[in-house]
Short mmCIF file of C-alpha atoms in Angstrom, two decimals:
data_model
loop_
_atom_site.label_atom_id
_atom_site.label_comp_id
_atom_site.label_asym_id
_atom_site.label_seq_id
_atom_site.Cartn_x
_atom_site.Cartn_y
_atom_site.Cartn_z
CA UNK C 1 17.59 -4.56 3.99
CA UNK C 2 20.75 -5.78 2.74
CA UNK C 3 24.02 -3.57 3.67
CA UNK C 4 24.88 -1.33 0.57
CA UNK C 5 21.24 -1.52 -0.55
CA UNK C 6 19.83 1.44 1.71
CA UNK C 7 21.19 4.12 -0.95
CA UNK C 8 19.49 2.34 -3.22
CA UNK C 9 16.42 1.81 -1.45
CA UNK C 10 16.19 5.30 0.01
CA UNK C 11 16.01 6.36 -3.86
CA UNK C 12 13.42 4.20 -5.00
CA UNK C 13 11.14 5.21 -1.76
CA UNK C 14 11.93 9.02 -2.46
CA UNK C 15 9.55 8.54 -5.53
CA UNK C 16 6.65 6.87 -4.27
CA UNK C 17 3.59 8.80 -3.02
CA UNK C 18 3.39 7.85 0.86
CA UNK C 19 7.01 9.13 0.90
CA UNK C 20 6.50 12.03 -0.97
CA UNK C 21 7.02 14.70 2.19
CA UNK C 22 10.61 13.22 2.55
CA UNK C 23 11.74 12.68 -0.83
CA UNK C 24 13.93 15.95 0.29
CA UNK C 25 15.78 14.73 2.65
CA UNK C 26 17.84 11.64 2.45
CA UNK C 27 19.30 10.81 5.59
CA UNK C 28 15.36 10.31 6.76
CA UNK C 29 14.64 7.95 3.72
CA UNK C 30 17.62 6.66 4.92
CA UNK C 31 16.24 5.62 7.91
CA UNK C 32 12.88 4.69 6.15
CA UNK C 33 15.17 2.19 3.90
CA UNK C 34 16.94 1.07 6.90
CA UNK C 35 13.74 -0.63 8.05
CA UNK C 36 12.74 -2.56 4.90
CA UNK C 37 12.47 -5.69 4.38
CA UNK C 38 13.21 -7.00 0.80
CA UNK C 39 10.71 -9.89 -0.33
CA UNK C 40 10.39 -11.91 -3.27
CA UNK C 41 7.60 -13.14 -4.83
CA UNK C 42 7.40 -16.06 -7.84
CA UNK C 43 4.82 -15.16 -10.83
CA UNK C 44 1.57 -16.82 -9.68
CA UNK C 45 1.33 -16.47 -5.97
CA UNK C 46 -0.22 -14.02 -3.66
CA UNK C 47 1.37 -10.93 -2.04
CA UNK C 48 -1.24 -9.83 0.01
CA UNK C 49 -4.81 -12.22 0.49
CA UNK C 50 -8.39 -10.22 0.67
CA UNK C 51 -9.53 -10.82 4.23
CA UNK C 52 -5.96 -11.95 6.18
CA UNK C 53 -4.86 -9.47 8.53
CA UNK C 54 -2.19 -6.59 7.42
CA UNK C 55 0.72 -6.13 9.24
CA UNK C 56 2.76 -4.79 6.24
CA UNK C 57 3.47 -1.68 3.42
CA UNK C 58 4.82 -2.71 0.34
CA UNK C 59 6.11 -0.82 -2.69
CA UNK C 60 6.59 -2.74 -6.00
CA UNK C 61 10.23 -2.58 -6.51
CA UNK C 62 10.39 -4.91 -9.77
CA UNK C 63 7.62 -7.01 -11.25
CA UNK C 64 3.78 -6.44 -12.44
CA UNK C 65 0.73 -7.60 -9.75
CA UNK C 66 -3.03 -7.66 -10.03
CA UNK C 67 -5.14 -6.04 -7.32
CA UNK C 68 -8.37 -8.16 -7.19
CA UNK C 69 -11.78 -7.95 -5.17
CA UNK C 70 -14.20 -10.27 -4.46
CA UNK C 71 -18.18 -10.13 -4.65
CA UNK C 72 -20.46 -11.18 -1.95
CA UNK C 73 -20.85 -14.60 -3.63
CA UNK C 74 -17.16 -15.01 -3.43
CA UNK C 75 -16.11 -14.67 -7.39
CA UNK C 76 -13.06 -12.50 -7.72
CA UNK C 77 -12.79 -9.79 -10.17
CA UNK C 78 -9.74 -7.50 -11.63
CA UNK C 79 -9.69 -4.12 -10.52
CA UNK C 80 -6.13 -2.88 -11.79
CA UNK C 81 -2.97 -4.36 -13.32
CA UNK C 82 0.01 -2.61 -11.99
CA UNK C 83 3.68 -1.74 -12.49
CA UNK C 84 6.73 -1.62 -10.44
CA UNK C 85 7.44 1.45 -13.09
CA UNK C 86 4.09 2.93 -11.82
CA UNK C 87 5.88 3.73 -8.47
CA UNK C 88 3.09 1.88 -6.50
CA UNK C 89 2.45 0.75 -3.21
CA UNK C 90 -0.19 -1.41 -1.07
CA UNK C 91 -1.30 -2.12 1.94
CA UNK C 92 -0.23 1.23 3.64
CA UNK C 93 -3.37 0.53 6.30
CA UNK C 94 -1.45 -2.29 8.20
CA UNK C 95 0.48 0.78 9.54
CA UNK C 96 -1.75 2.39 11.49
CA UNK C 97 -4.47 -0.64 11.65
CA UNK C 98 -4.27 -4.77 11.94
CA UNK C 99 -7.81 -4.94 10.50
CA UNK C 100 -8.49 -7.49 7.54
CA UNK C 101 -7.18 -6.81 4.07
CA UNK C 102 -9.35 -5.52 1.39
CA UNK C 103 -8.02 -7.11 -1.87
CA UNK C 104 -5.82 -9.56 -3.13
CA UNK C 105 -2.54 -8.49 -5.02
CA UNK C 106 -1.14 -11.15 -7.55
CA UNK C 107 2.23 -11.72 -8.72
CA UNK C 108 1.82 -11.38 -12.01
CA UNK C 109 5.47 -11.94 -13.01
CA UNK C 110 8.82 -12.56 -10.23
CA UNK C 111 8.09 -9.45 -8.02
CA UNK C 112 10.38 -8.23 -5.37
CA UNK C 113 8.97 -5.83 -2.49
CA UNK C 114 10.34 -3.61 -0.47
CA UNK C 115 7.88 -4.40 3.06
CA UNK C 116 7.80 -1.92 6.32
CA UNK C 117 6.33 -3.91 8.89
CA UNK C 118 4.10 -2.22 11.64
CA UNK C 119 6.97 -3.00 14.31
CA UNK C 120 9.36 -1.42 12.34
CA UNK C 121 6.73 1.65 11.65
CA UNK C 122 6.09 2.31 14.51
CA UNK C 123 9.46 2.01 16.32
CA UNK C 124 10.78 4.55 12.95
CA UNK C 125 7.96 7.11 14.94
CA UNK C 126 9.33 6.51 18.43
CA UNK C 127 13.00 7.45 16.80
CA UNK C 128 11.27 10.28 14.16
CA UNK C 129 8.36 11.68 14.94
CA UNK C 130 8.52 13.74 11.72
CA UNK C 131 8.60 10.81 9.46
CA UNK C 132 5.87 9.02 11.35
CA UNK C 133 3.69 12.48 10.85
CA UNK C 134 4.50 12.65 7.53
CA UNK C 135 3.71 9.18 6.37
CA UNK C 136 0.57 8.78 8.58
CA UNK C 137 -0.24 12.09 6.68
CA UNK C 138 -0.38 10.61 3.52
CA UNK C 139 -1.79 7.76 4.81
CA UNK C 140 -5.07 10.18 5.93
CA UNK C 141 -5.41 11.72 2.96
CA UNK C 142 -5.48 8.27 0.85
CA UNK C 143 -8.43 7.33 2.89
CA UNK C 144 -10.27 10.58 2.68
CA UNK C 145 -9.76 10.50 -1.38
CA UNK C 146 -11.22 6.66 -0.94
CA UNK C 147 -13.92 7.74 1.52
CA UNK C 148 -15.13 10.63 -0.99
CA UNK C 149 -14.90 8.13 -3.62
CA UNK C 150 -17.09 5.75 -1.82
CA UNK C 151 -19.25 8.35 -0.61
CA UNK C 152 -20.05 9.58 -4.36
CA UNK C 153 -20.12 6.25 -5.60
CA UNK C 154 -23.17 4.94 -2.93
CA UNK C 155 -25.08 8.01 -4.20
CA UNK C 156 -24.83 7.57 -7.50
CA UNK C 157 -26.36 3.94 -6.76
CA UNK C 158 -28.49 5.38 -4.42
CA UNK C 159 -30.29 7.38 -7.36
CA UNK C 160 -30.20 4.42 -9.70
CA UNK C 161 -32.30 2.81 -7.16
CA UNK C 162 -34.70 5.47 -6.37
CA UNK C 163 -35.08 5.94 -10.74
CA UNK C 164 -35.23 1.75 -10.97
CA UNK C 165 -38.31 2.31 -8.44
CA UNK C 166 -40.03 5.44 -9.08
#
């Protein structure tokens, strides 16, 4: 992060979701913005790539991306366009987990991010436990909203099946 730009960044962080828990208290976003990195990224090219390992966060500081998923057979398809003005982030699982990403996020337009590396993660929990807590937190219940998502949604085709058959 560049010097001067923490204030800055430690108000843009205090209203994004995974941050929520310390959007009271500054001198700990503080030290979240302290560990950002600032990236740019030109209209056209790819943020994060479906299937490359995570080692980063990022929230959409400026710019518009598209998340995109690919089938079995490889084809790509659009899930969501989003906004830097939609207070967004991605790719909070490289946190807590260097498994392979699960979509693709396209620069839309110029994009900067601000990133939080693992390293930097997880030396922030050495020095603040509380943050670390609070942001693995929200990171837990993310997944459990996806996991009860994908748990109703292989039901529903579950059923579809059993109907298509019966």
């Amino acid at each position: 992060m560049r010097p001067g730009s923490v204030g800055s960044a430690a108000e843009r962080i205090g209203r994004i979701a995974i941050f929520q828990d310390l959007a009271g208290d500054r001198s700990r976003l503080e030290k979240v913005a302290a560990r950002l990195e600032t990236r740019r990224h030109r209209a056209g090219t790819e943020i994060i790539r479906e299937g490359d390992e995570g080692d980063a966060l990022f929230v959409l500081n400026s710019g518009k991306v598209r998340i995109l998923r690919s089938t079995m057979s490889k084809e790509r398809f659009a899930l969501v366009n989003l906004s830097a003005e939609d207070d967004v982030f991605f790719g909070e699982i490289a946190l807590v987990d260097s498994d392979r990403r699960s979509a693709t996020v396209l620069a839309l337009t110029d994009c900067e991010t601000l990133a939080l590396t693992r390293k930097s993660y997880l030396a922030l929990c050495e020095e603040d436990p509380y943050i670390g807590f609070k942001i693995t937190f929200r990171i837990a219940c993310r997944l459990a909203s996806s996991l009860r998502k994908s748990n109703a949604d292989a039901l529903t085709l579950y059923q579809a099946l059993l109907e298509e058959i019966s």
